[in-house]
Amino acid sequence: MPKPLPTSVRTHFTALRMLLVMTVILGIAYPLLVTGISQVAFSDKANGSIVSSQGKEIGSSLIGQNYNLPKQNPDDPDEAAVPDPQWFQPRPSAYNYDPKSSGASNLGPNSEDLLKNVEDRRAAVAAFDGVDPATVPVDALTASGSGLDPHISVAYAKEQVARVAKARNLPADTLEKLIDTYTEGRSLGFLGQDGVNVVLLNKAISEQK
């Protein structure tokens, strides 16, 4: 009759079997199950909510992006970005809408740098949109907490209508209707305010005949 293995060895074998079983369950079976459910029930969201236009992927409906004119010198990192008047502009981003560097500026309400940024943005937005600086909405002046928010307020979207209509030679009514179409209500019906998804709005504008 074989001699029983020492208790310490049996304990290690038990731990090893448990490790293998849990690896299969939690490391293989569970991820495959969750992935399968997400692909069947929430395919669009599970794959990044990718937005396509004319067969080309142009972004994600969950992540904002800049709409600037091409740089005169693409190799110059110090060349200031110039917003393109043909597009609705997003709110500022502390990290230039880089999903690898999500975050806010972390500047407090008493920060002189923040106050200067706000006033500089107020003057720039007012001049760009041709409006009174006092009427510029707050989301045009401050970045979101994530730096990736694709939404702007309805007020900021409507402030930009005249500029976009002139640049694209489109009726203002057409743009107003598109704003209404891409206005999303409050989260869960009571959190935050109504917002306009700039990525989807600009996509719709690009497809106007």
JSON list of C-alpha atoms in Angstrom, two decimals:
[
{"chain": "A", "resi": 1, "resn": "MET", "atom": "CA", "xyz": [0.00, 0.00, 0.00]},
{"chain": "A", "resi": 2, "resn": "PRO", "atom": "CA", "xyz": [1.45, 3.38, -1.05]},
{"chain": "A", "resi": 3, "resn": "LYS", "atom": "CA", "xyz": [2.57, 5.61, 1.74]},
{"chain": "A", "resi": 4, "resn": "PRO", "atom": "CA", "xyz": [0.22, 8.66, 2.12]},
{"chain": "A", "resi": 5, "resn": "LEU", "atom": "CA", "xyz": [1.63, 11.94, 0.97]},
{"chain": "A", "resi": 6, "resn": "PRO", "atom": "CA", "xyz": [2.64, 14.37, 3.71]},
{"chain": "A", "resi": 7, "resn": "THR", "atom": "CA", "xyz": [-0.07, 16.79, 4.78]},
{"chain": "A", "resi": 8, "resn": "SER", "atom": "CA", "xyz": [1.86, 19.78, 3.49]},
{"chain": "A", "resi": 9, "resn": "VAL", "atom": "CA", "xyz": [2.13, 18.21, 0.03]},
{"chain": "A", "resi": 10, "resn": "ARG", "atom": "CA", "xyz": [-1.59, 17.35, -0.07]},
{"chain": "A", "resi": 11, "resn": "THR", "atom": "CA", "xyz": [-2.38, 20.90, 0.95]},
{"chain": "A", "resi": 12, "resn": "HIS", "atom": "CA", "xyz": [-0.30, 22.28, -1.90]},
{"chain": "A", "resi": 13, "resn": "PHE", "atom": "CA", "xyz": [-1.96, 19.95, -4.41]},
{"chain": "A", "resi": 14, "resn": "THR", "atom": "CA", "xyz": [-5.38, 21.06, -3.16]},
{"chain": "A", "resi": 15, "resn": "ALA", "atom": "CA", "xyz": [-4.38, 24.71, -3.54]},
{"chain": "A", "resi": 16, "resn": "LEU", "atom": "CA", "xyz": [-3.07, 24.03, -7.04]},
{"chain": "A", "resi": 17, "resn": "ARG", "atom": "CA", "xyz": [-6.30, 22.30, -8.10]},
{"chain": "A", "resi": 18, "resn": "MET", "atom": "CA", "xyz": [-8.32, 25.22, -6.70]},
{"chain": "A", "resi": 19, "resn": "LEU", "atom": "CA", "xyz": [-6.11, 27.66, -8.58]},
{"chain": "A", "resi": 20, "resn": "LEU", "atom": "CA", "xyz": [-6.64, 25.82, -11.85]},
{"chain": "A", "resi": 21, "resn": "VAL", "atom": "CA", "xyz": [-10.40, 25.53, -11.34]},
{"chain": "A", "resi": 22, "resn": "MET", "atom": "CA", "xyz": [-10.81, 29.21, -10.44]},
{"chain": "A", "resi": 23, "resn": "THR", "atom": "CA", "xyz": [-8.56, 30.23, -13.34]},
{"chain": "A", "resi": 24, "resn": "VAL", "atom": "CA", "xyz": [-10.82, 28.38, -15.76]},
{"chain": "A", "resi": 25, "resn": "ILE", "atom": "CA", "xyz": [-14.00, 29.77, -14.18]},
{"chain": "A", "resi": 26, "resn": "LEU", "atom": "CA", "xyz": [-12.95, 33.39, -13.56]},
{"chain": "A", "resi": 27, "resn": "GLY", "atom": "CA", "xyz": [-10.19, 33.80, -16.13]},
{"chain": "A", "resi": 28, "resn": "ILE", "atom": "CA", "xyz": [-11.81, 32.08, -19.11]},
{"chain": "A", "resi": 29, "resn": "ALA", "atom": "CA", "xyz": [-15.46, 31.11, -18.67]},
{"chain": "A", "resi": 30, "resn": "TYR", "atom": "CA", "xyz": [-16.67, 34.30, -16.93]},
{"chain": "A", "resi": 31, "resn": "PRO", "atom": "CA", "xyz": [-14.97, 36.78, -19.34]},
{"chain": "A", "resi": 32, "resn": "LEU", "atom": "CA", "xyz": [-16.30, 34.81, -22.33]},
{"chain": "A", "resi": 33, "resn": "LEU", "atom": "CA", "xyz": [-19.81, 34.82, -20.87]},
{"chain": "A", "resi": 34, "resn": "VAL", "atom": "CA", "xyz": [-19.77, 38.58, -20.16]},
{"chain": "A", "resi": 35, "resn": "THR", "atom": "CA", "xyz": [-18.27, 39.32, -23.58]},
{"chain": "A", "resi": 36, "resn": "GLY", "atom": "CA", "xyz": [-20.91, 37.18, -25.29]},
{"chain": "A", "resi": 37, "resn": "ILE", "atom": "CA", "xyz": [-23.78, 38.85, -23.42]},
{"chain": "A", "resi": 38, "resn": "SER", "atom": "CA", "xyz": [-22.41, 42.33, -24.14]},
{"chain": "A", "resi": 39, "resn": "GLN", "atom": "CA", "xyz": [-21.97, 41.57, -27.85]},
{"chain": "A", "resi": 40, "resn": "VAL", "atom": "CA", "xyz": [-25.53, 40.24, -28.13]},
{"chain": "A", "resi": 41, "resn": "ALA", "atom": "CA", "xyz": [-27.32, 42.77, -25.94]},
{"chain": "A", "resi": 42, "resn": "PHE", "atom": "CA", "xyz": [-25.15, 45.90, -26.21]},
{"chain": "A", "resi": 43, "resn": "SER", "atom": "CA", "xyz": [-23.04, 45.39, -29.33]},
{"chain": "A", "resi": 44, "resn": "ASP", "atom": "CA", "xyz": [-22.65, 49.07, -30.18]},
{"chain": "A", "resi": 45, "resn": "LYS", "atom": "CA", "xyz": [-21.60, 50.13, -26.68]},
{"chain": "A", "resi": 46, "resn": "ALA", "atom": "CA", "xyz": [-19.37, 47.09, -26.17]},
{"chain": "A", "resi": 47, "resn": "ASN", "atom": "CA", "xyz": [-17.45, 47.98, -29.31]},
{"chain": "A", "resi": 48, "resn": "GLY", "atom": "CA", "xyz": [-16.86, 51.61, -28.37]},
{"chain": "A", "resi": 49, "resn": "SER", "atom": "CA", "xyz": [-19.97, 53.30, -29.82]},
{"chain": "A", "resi": 50, "resn": "ILE", "atom": "CA", "xyz": [-18.05, 53.96, -33.04]},
{"chain": "A", "resi": 51, "resn": "VAL", "atom": "CA", "xyz": [-19.51, 56.62, -35.34]},
{"chain": "A", "resi": 52, "resn": "SER", "atom": "CA", "xyz": [-19.13, 56.14, -39.10]},
{"chain": "A", "resi": 53, "resn": "SER", "atom": "CA", "xyz": [-19.90, 58.46, -41.98]},
{"chain": "A", "resi": 54, "resn": "GLN", "atom": "CA", "xyz": [-19.84, 57.45, -45.63]},
{"chain": "A", "resi": 55, "resn": "GLY", "atom": "CA", "xyz": [-18.16, 54.17, -44.72]},
{"chain": "A", "resi": 56, "resn": "LYS", "atom": "CA", "xyz": [-15.39, 55.81, -42.68]},
{"chain": "A", "resi": 57, "resn": "GLU", "atom": "CA", "xyz": [-14.98, 55.68, -38.90]},
{"chain": "A", "resi": 58, "resn": "ILE", "atom": "CA", "xyz": [-14.87, 59.25, -37.61]},
{"chain": "A", "resi": 59, "resn": "GLY", "atom": "CA", "xyz": [-14.91, 58.82, -33.85]},
{"chain": "A", "resi": 60, "resn": "SER", "atom": "CA", "xyz": [-16.97, 57.63, -30.91]},
{"chain": "A", "resi": 61, "resn": "SER", "atom": "CA", "xyz": [-20.25, 59.06, -29.68]},
{"chain": "A", "resi": 62, "resn": "LEU", "atom": "CA", "xyz": [-18.85, 58.74, -26.14]},
{"chain": "A", "resi": 63, "resn": "ILE", "atom": "CA", "xyz": [-15.68, 60.80, -26.66]},
{"chain": "A", "resi": 64, "resn": "GLY", "atom": "CA", "xyz": [-15.51, 64.40, -27.80]},
{"chain": "A", "resi": 65, "resn": "GLN", "atom": "CA", "xyz": [-13.01, 65.64, -30.33]},
{"chain": "A", "resi": 66, "resn": "ASN", "atom": "CA", "xyz": [-11.61, 68.87, -31.69]},
{"chain": "A", "resi": 67, "resn": "TYR", "atom": "CA", "xyz": [-12.82, 70.43, -34.94]},
{"chain": "A", "resi": 68, "resn": "ASN", "atom": "CA", "xyz": [-9.94, 72.62, -36.01]},
{"chain": "A", "resi": 69, "resn": "LEU", "atom": "CA", "xyz": [-8.53, 73.88, -39.27]},
{"chain": "A", "resi": 70, "resn": "PRO", "atom": "CA", "xyz": [-5.49, 71.98, -40.58]},
{"chain": "A", "resi": 71, "resn": "LYS", "atom": "CA", "xyz": [-2.19, 73.27, -39.26]},
{"chain": "A", "resi": 72, "resn": "GLN", "atom": "CA", "xyz": [-0.10, 75.35, -41.63]},
{"chain": "A", "resi": 73, "resn": "ASN", "atom": "CA", "xyz": [2.92, 73.44, -40.36]},
{"chain": "A", "resi": 74, "resn": "PRO", "atom": "CA", "xyz": [1.84, 69.97, -39.12]},
{"chain": "A", "resi": 75, "resn": "ASP", "atom": "CA", "xyz": [5.32, 69.33, -37.68]},
{"chain": "A", "resi": 76, "resn": "ASP", "atom": "CA", "xyz": [5.20, 72.36, -35.38]},
{"chain": "A", "resi": 77, "resn": "PRO", "atom": "CA", "xyz": [3.86, 71.28, -31.95]},
{"chain": "A", "resi": 78, "resn": "ASP", "atom": "CA", "xyz": [3.75, 74.91, -30.79]},
{"chain": "A", "resi": 79, "resn": "GLU", "atom": "CA", "xyz": [1.45, 76.13, -33.57]},
{"chain": "A", "resi": 80, "resn": "ALA", "atom": "CA", "xyz": [-1.83, 77.20, -31.99]},
{"chain": "A", "resi": 81, "resn": "ALA", "atom": "CA", "xyz": [-4.95, 75.31, -33.06]},
{"chain": "A", "resi": 82, "resn": "VAL", "atom": "CA", "xyz": [-7.55, 77.38, -34.91]},
{"chain": "A", "resi": 83, "resn": "PRO", "atom": "CA", "xyz": [-11.19, 76.24, -34.69]},
{"chain": "A", "resi": 84, "resn": "ASP", "atom": "CA", "xyz": [-12.96, 75.57, -37.98]},
{"chain": "A", "resi": 85, "resn": "PRO", "atom": "CA", "xyz": [-16.03, 77.84, -38.36]},
{"chain": "A", "resi": 86, "resn": "GLN", "atom": "CA", "xyz": [-17.86, 75.15, -40.37]},
{"chain": "A", "resi": 87, "resn": "TRP", "atom": "CA", "xyz": [-18.28, 72.93, -37.33]},
{"chain": "A", "resi": 88, "resn": "PHE", "atom": "CA", "xyz": [-20.02, 73.17, -33.99]},
{"chain": "A", "resi": 89, "resn": "GLN", "atom": "CA", "xyz": [-17.24, 73.43, -31.44]},
{"chain": "A", "resi": 90, "resn": "PRO", "atom": "CA", "xyz": [-17.03, 71.28, -28.29]},
{"chain": "A", "resi": 91, "resn": "ARG", "atom": "CA", "xyz": [-16.33, 72.54, -24.81]},
{"chain": "A", "resi": 92, "resn": "PRO", "atom": "CA", "xyz": [-12.68, 72.98, -23.77]},
{"chain": "A", "resi": 93, "resn": "SER", "atom": "CA", "xyz": [-10.70, 69.89, -22.75]},
{"chain": "A", "resi": 94, "resn": "ALA", "atom": "CA", "xyz": [-7.87, 69.96, -20.24]},
{"chain": "A", "resi": 95, "resn": "TYR", "atom": "CA", "xyz": [-6.15, 67.12, -22.13]},
{"chain": "A", "resi": 96, "resn": "ASN", "atom": "CA", "xyz": [-7.13, 67.88, -25.72]},
{"chain": "A", "resi": 97, "resn": "TYR", "atom": "CA", "xyz": [-9.66, 65.01, -25.80]},
{"chain": "A", "resi": 98, "resn": "ASP", "atom": "CA", "xyz": [-6.92, 62.40, -25.42]},
{"chain": "A", "resi": 99, "resn": "PRO", "atom": "CA", "xyz": [-8.62, 59.25, -24.02]},
{"chain": "A", "resi": 100, "resn": "LYS", "atom": "CA", "xyz": [-5.27, 58.11, -22.63]},
{"chain": "A", "resi": 101, "resn": "SER", "atom": "CA", "xyz": [-5.05, 61.22, -20.44]},
{"chain": "A", "resi": 102, "resn": "SER", "atom": "CA", "xyz": [-8.58, 61.70, -19.17]},
{"chain": "A", "resi": 103, "resn": "GLY", "atom": "CA", "xyz": [-8.93, 64.28, -16.42]},
{"chain": "A", "resi": 104, "resn": "ALA", "atom": "CA", "xyz": [-9.66, 67.84, -15.42]},
{"chain": "A", "resi": 105, "resn": "SER", "atom": "CA", "xyz": [-7.34, 70.81, -14.99]},
{"chain": "A", "resi": 106, "resn": "ASN", "atom": "CA", "xyz": [-7.55, 70.52, -11.17]},
{"chain": "A", "resi": 107, "resn": "LEU", "atom": "CA", "xyz": [-7.56, 74.32, -10.95]},
{"chain": "A", "resi": 108, "resn": "GLY", "atom": "CA", "xyz": [-9.71, 75.55, -8.05]},
{"chain": "A", "resi": 109, "resn": "PRO", "atom": "CA", "xyz": [-12.27, 78.39, -8.17]},
{"chain": "A", "resi": 110, "resn": "ASN", "atom": "CA", "xyz": [-9.76, 80.78, -6.59]},
{"chain": "A", "resi": 111, "resn": "SER", "atom": "CA", "xyz": [-7.02, 79.98, -9.10]},
{"chain": "A", "resi": 112, "resn": "GLU", "atom": "CA", "xyz": [-5.79, 83.03, -10.99]},
{"chain": "A", "resi": 113, "resn": "ASP", "atom": "CA", "xyz": [-4.81, 80.75, -13.88]},
{"chain": "A", "resi": 114, "resn": "LEU", "atom": "CA", "xyz": [-8.36, 79.42, -14.11]},
{"chain": "A", "resi": 115, "resn": "LEU", "atom": "CA", "xyz": [-9.88, 82.89, -14.01]},
{"chain": "A", "resi": 116, "resn": "LYS", "atom": "CA", "xyz": [-7.51, 84.04, -16.76]},
{"chain": "A", "resi": 117, "resn": "ASN", "atom": "CA", "xyz": [-8.33, 80.98, -18.87]},
{"chain": "A", "resi": 118, "resn": "VAL", "atom": "CA", "xyz": [-12.04, 81.65, -18.49]},
{"chain": "A", "resi": 119, "resn": "GLU", "atom": "CA", "xyz": [-11.75, 85.28, -19.51]},
{"chain": "A", "resi": 120, "resn": "ASP", "atom": "CA", "xyz": [-9.49, 84.45, -22.46]},
{"chain": "A", "resi": 121, "resn": "ARG", "atom": "CA", "xyz": [-11.93, 81.79, -23.63]},
{"chain": "A", "resi": 122, "resn": "ARG", "atom": "CA", "xyz": [-14.88, 84.14, -23.16]},
{"chain": "A", "resi": 123, "resn": "ALA", "atom": "CA", "xyz": [-13.31, 86.75, -25.42]},
{"chain": "A", "resi": 124, "resn": "ALA", "atom": "CA", "xyz": [-12.24, 84.16, -28.02]},
{"chain": "A", "resi": 125, "resn": "VAL", "atom": "CA", "xyz": [-15.63, 82.40, -28.17]},
{"chain": "A", "resi": 126, "resn": "ALA", "atom": "CA", "xyz": [-17.54, 85.68, -28.34]},
{"chain": "A", "resi": 127, "resn": "ALA", "atom": "CA", "xyz": [-15.38, 86.92, -31.22]},
{"chain": "A", "resi": 128, "resn": "PHE", "atom": "CA", "xyz": [-15.56, 83.59, -33.04]},
{"chain": "A", "resi": 129, "resn": "ASP", "atom": "CA", "xyz": [-19.34, 83.27, -32.76]},
{"chain": "A", "resi": 130, "resn": "GLY", "atom": "CA", "xyz": [-20.06, 86.99, -33.08]},
{"chain": "A", "resi": 131, "resn": "VAL", "atom": "CA", "xyz": [-21.95, 87.34, -29.79]},
{"chain": "A", "resi": 132, "resn": "ASP", "atom": "CA", "xyz": [-21.84, 89.46, -26.66]},
{"chain": "A", "resi": 133, "resn": "PRO", "atom": "CA", "xyz": [-19.21, 88.07, -24.23]},
{"chain": "A", "resi": 134, "resn": "ALA", "atom": "CA", "xyz": [-21.75, 88.25, -21.42]},
{"chain": "A", "resi": 135, "resn": "THR", "atom": "CA", "xyz": [-23.97, 85.69, -23.18]},
{"chain": "A", "resi": 136, "resn": "VAL", "atom": "CA", "xyz": [-21.32, 82.98, -23.65]},
{"chain": "A", "resi": 137, "resn": "PRO", "atom": "CA", "xyz": [-22.49, 79.83, -21.78]},
{"chain": "A", "resi": 138, "resn": "VAL", "atom": "CA", "xyz": [-20.35, 78.48, -18.96]},
{"chain": "A", "resi": 139, "resn": "ASP", "atom": "CA", "xyz": [-19.63, 75.16, -20.70]},
{"chain": "A", "resi": 140, "resn": "ALA", "atom": "CA", "xyz": [-17.85, 77.09, -23.47]},
{"chain": "A", "resi": 141, "resn": "LEU", "atom": "CA", "xyz": [-15.46, 78.42, -20.83]},
{"chain": "A", "resi": 142, "resn": "THR", "atom": "CA", "xyz": [-14.69, 75.44, -18.60]},
{"chain": "A", "resi": 143, "resn": "ALA", "atom": "CA", "xyz": [-13.60, 71.86, -19.29]},
{"chain": "A", "resi": 144, "resn": "SER", "atom": "CA", "xyz": [-15.55, 68.85, -18.11]},
{"chain": "A", "resi": 145, "resn": "GLY", "atom": "CA", "xyz": [-14.29, 66.66, -15.27]},
{"chain": "A", "resi": 146, "resn": "SER", "atom": "CA", "xyz": [-13.23, 63.91, -17.65]},
{"chain": "A", "resi": 147, "resn": "GLY", "atom": "CA", "xyz": [-11.93, 66.13, -20.43]},
{"chain": "A", "resi": 148, "resn": "LEU", "atom": "CA", "xyz": [-13.70, 63.77, -22.85]},
{"chain": "A", "resi": 149, "resn": "ASP", "atom": "CA", "xyz": [-17.35, 64.82, -22.68]},
{"chain": "A", "resi": 150, "resn": "PRO", "atom": "CA", "xyz": [-18.83, 64.98, -26.21]},
{"chain": "A", "resi": 151, "resn": "HIS", "atom": "CA", "xyz": [-21.81, 67.08, -25.05]},
{"chain": "A", "resi": 152, "resn": "ILE", "atom": "CA", "xyz": [-22.39, 70.80, -24.91]},
{"chain": "A", "resi": 153, "resn": "SER", "atom": "CA", "xyz": [-25.36, 72.69, -23.55]},
{"chain": "A", "resi": 154, "resn": "VAL", "atom": "CA", "xyz": [-28.31, 73.51, -25.80]},
{"chain": "A", "resi": 155, "resn": "ALA", "atom": "CA", "xyz": [-27.52, 77.19, -25.22]},
{"chain": "A", "resi": 156, "resn": "TYR", "atom": "CA", "xyz": [-23.96, 76.80, -26.48]},
{"chain": "A", "resi": 157, "resn": "ALA", "atom": "CA", "xyz": [-25.12, 74.84, -29.53]},
{"chain": "A", "resi": 158, "resn": "LYS", "atom": "CA", "xyz": [-27.68, 77.50, -30.45]},
{"chain": "A", "resi": 159, "resn": "GLU", "atom": "CA", "xyz": [-25.11, 80.25, -29.97]},
{"chain": "A", "resi": 160, "resn": "GLN", "atom": "CA", "xyz": [-23.08, 78.68, -32.79]},
{"chain": "A", "resi": 161, "resn": "VAL", "atom": "CA", "xyz": [-25.92, 78.33, -35.30]},
{"chain": "A", "resi": 162, "resn": "ALA", "atom": "CA", "xyz": [-25.41, 81.66, -37.08]},
{"chain": "A", "resi": 163, "resn": "ARG", "atom": "CA", "xyz": [-21.68, 81.06, -37.58]},
{"chain": "A", "resi": 164, "resn": "VAL", "atom": "CA", "xyz": [-22.07, 77.49, -38.90]},
{"chain": "A", "resi": 165, "resn": "ALA", "atom": "CA", "xyz": [-25.00, 78.48, -41.12]},
{"chain": "A", "resi": 166, "resn": "LYS", "atom": "CA", "xyz": [-22.95, 81.27, -42.70]},
{"chain": "A", "resi": 167, "resn": "ALA", "atom": "CA", "xyz": [-19.82, 79.14, -43.14]},
{"chain": "A", "resi": 168, "resn": "ARG", "atom": "CA", "xyz": [-21.75, 76.28, -44.75]},
{"chain": "A", "resi": 169, "resn": "ASN", "atom": "CA", "xyz": [-24.39, 78.34, -46.54]},
{"chain": "A", "resi": 170, "resn": "LEU", "atom": "CA", "xyz": [-27.12, 76.34, -44.79]},
{"chain": "A", "resi": 171, "resn": "PRO", "atom": "CA", "xyz": [-30.45, 77.62, -43.47]},
{"chain": "A", "resi": 172, "resn": "ALA", "atom": "CA", "xyz": [-30.37, 78.30, -39.74]},
{"chain": "A", "resi": 173, "resn": "ASP", "atom": "CA", "xyz": [-33.64, 76.39, -39.39]},
{"chain": "A", "resi": 174, "resn": "THR", "atom": "CA", "xyz": [-31.95, 73.24, -40.68]},
{"chain": "A", "resi": 175, "resn": "LEU", "atom": "CA", "xyz": [-29.28, 73.49, -38.00]},
{"chain": "A", "resi": 176, "resn": "GLU", "atom": "CA", "xyz": [-31.84, 74.23, -35.29]},
{"chain": "A", "resi": 177, "resn": "LYS", "atom": "CA", "xyz": [-33.72, 71.05, -36.20]},
{"chain": "A", "resi": 178, "resn": "LEU", "atom": "CA", "xyz": [-30.51, 69.01, -36.09]},
{"chain": "A", "resi": 179, "resn": "ILE", "atom": "CA", "xyz": [-29.75, 70.42, -32.64]},
{"chain": "A", "resi": 180, "resn": "ASP", "atom": "CA", "xyz": [-33.18, 69.29, -31.47]},
{"chain": "A", "resi": 181, "resn": "THR", "atom": "CA", "xyz": [-32.58, 65.84, -32.98]},
{"chain": "A", "resi": 182, "resn": "TYR", "atom": "CA", "xyz": [-29.27, 65.34, -31.18]},
{"chain": "A", "resi": 183, "resn": "THR", "atom": "CA", "xyz": [-30.28, 66.84, -27.86]},
{"chain": "A", "resi": 184, "resn": "GLU", "atom": "CA", "xyz": [-30.18, 64.20, -25.13]},
{"chain": "A", "resi": 185, "resn": "GLY", "atom": "CA", "xyz": [-32.18, 64.49, -21.91]},
{"chain": "A", "resi": 186, "resn": "ARG", "atom": "CA", "xyz": [-30.91, 64.35, -18.37]},
{"chain": "A", "resi": 187, "resn": "SER", "atom": "CA", "xyz": [-29.22, 61.16, -17.18]},
{"chain": "A", "resi": 188, "resn": "LEU", "atom": "CA", "xyz": [-31.79, 58.90, -15.51]},
{"chain": "A", "resi": 189, "resn": "GLY", "atom": "CA", "xyz": [-34.28, 61.68, -16.10]},
{"chain": "A", "resi": 190, "resn": "PHE", "atom": "CA", "xyz": [-33.06, 63.95, -13.30]},
{"chain": "A", "resi": 191, "resn": "LEU", "atom": "CA", "xyz": [-29.24, 64.20, -13.29]},
{"chain": "A", "resi": 192, "resn": "GLY", "atom": "CA", "xyz": [-27.54, 67.13, -14.99]},
{"chain": "A", "resi": 193, "resn": "GLN", "atom": "CA", "xyz": [-29.01, 69.12, -17.87]},
{"chain": "A", "resi": 194, "resn": "ASP", "atom": "CA", "xyz": [-30.03, 68.44, -21.45]},
{"chain": "A", "resi": 195, "resn": "GLY", "atom": "CA", "xyz": [-27.00, 68.22, -23.72]},
{"chain": "A", "resi": 196, "resn": "VAL", "atom": "CA", "xyz": [-26.21, 68.13, -27.43]},
{"chain": "A", "resi": 197, "resn": "ASN", "atom": "CA", "xyz": [-23.80, 65.45, -28.68]},
{"chain": "A", "resi": 198, "resn": "VAL", "atom": "CA", "xyz": [-21.39, 67.46, -30.84]},
{"chain": "A", "resi": 199, "resn": "VAL", "atom": "CA", "xyz": [-19.89, 64.38, -32.53]},
{"chain": "A", "resi": 200, "resn": "LEU", "atom": "CA", "xyz": [-23.28, 63.18, -33.76]},
{"chain": "A", "resi": 201, "resn": "LEU", "atom": "CA", "xyz": [-24.42, 66.70, -34.61]},
{"chain": "A", "resi": 202, "resn": "ASN", "atom": "CA", "xyz": [-21.35, 67.38, -36.75]},
{"chain": "A", "resi": 203, "resn": "LYS", "atom": "CA", "xyz": [-21.70, 63.99, -38.42]},
{"chain": "A", "resi": 204, "resn": "ALA", "atom": "CA", "xyz": [-25.26, 64.89, -39.42]},
{"chain": "A", "resi": 205, "resn": "ILE", "atom": "CA", "xyz": [-24.08, 68.26, -40.74]},
{"chain": "A", "resi": 206, "resn": "SER", "atom": "CA", "xyz": [-21.38, 66.62, -42.85]},
{"chain": "A", "resi": 207, "resn": "GLU", "atom": "CA", "xyz": [-24.06, 64.50, -44.52]},
{"chain": "A", "resi": 208, "resn": "GLN", "atom": "CA", "xyz": [-26.25, 67.43, -45.48]},
{"chain": "A", "resi": 209, "resn": "LYS", "atom": "CA", "xyz": [-26.66, 67.76, -49.23]}
]
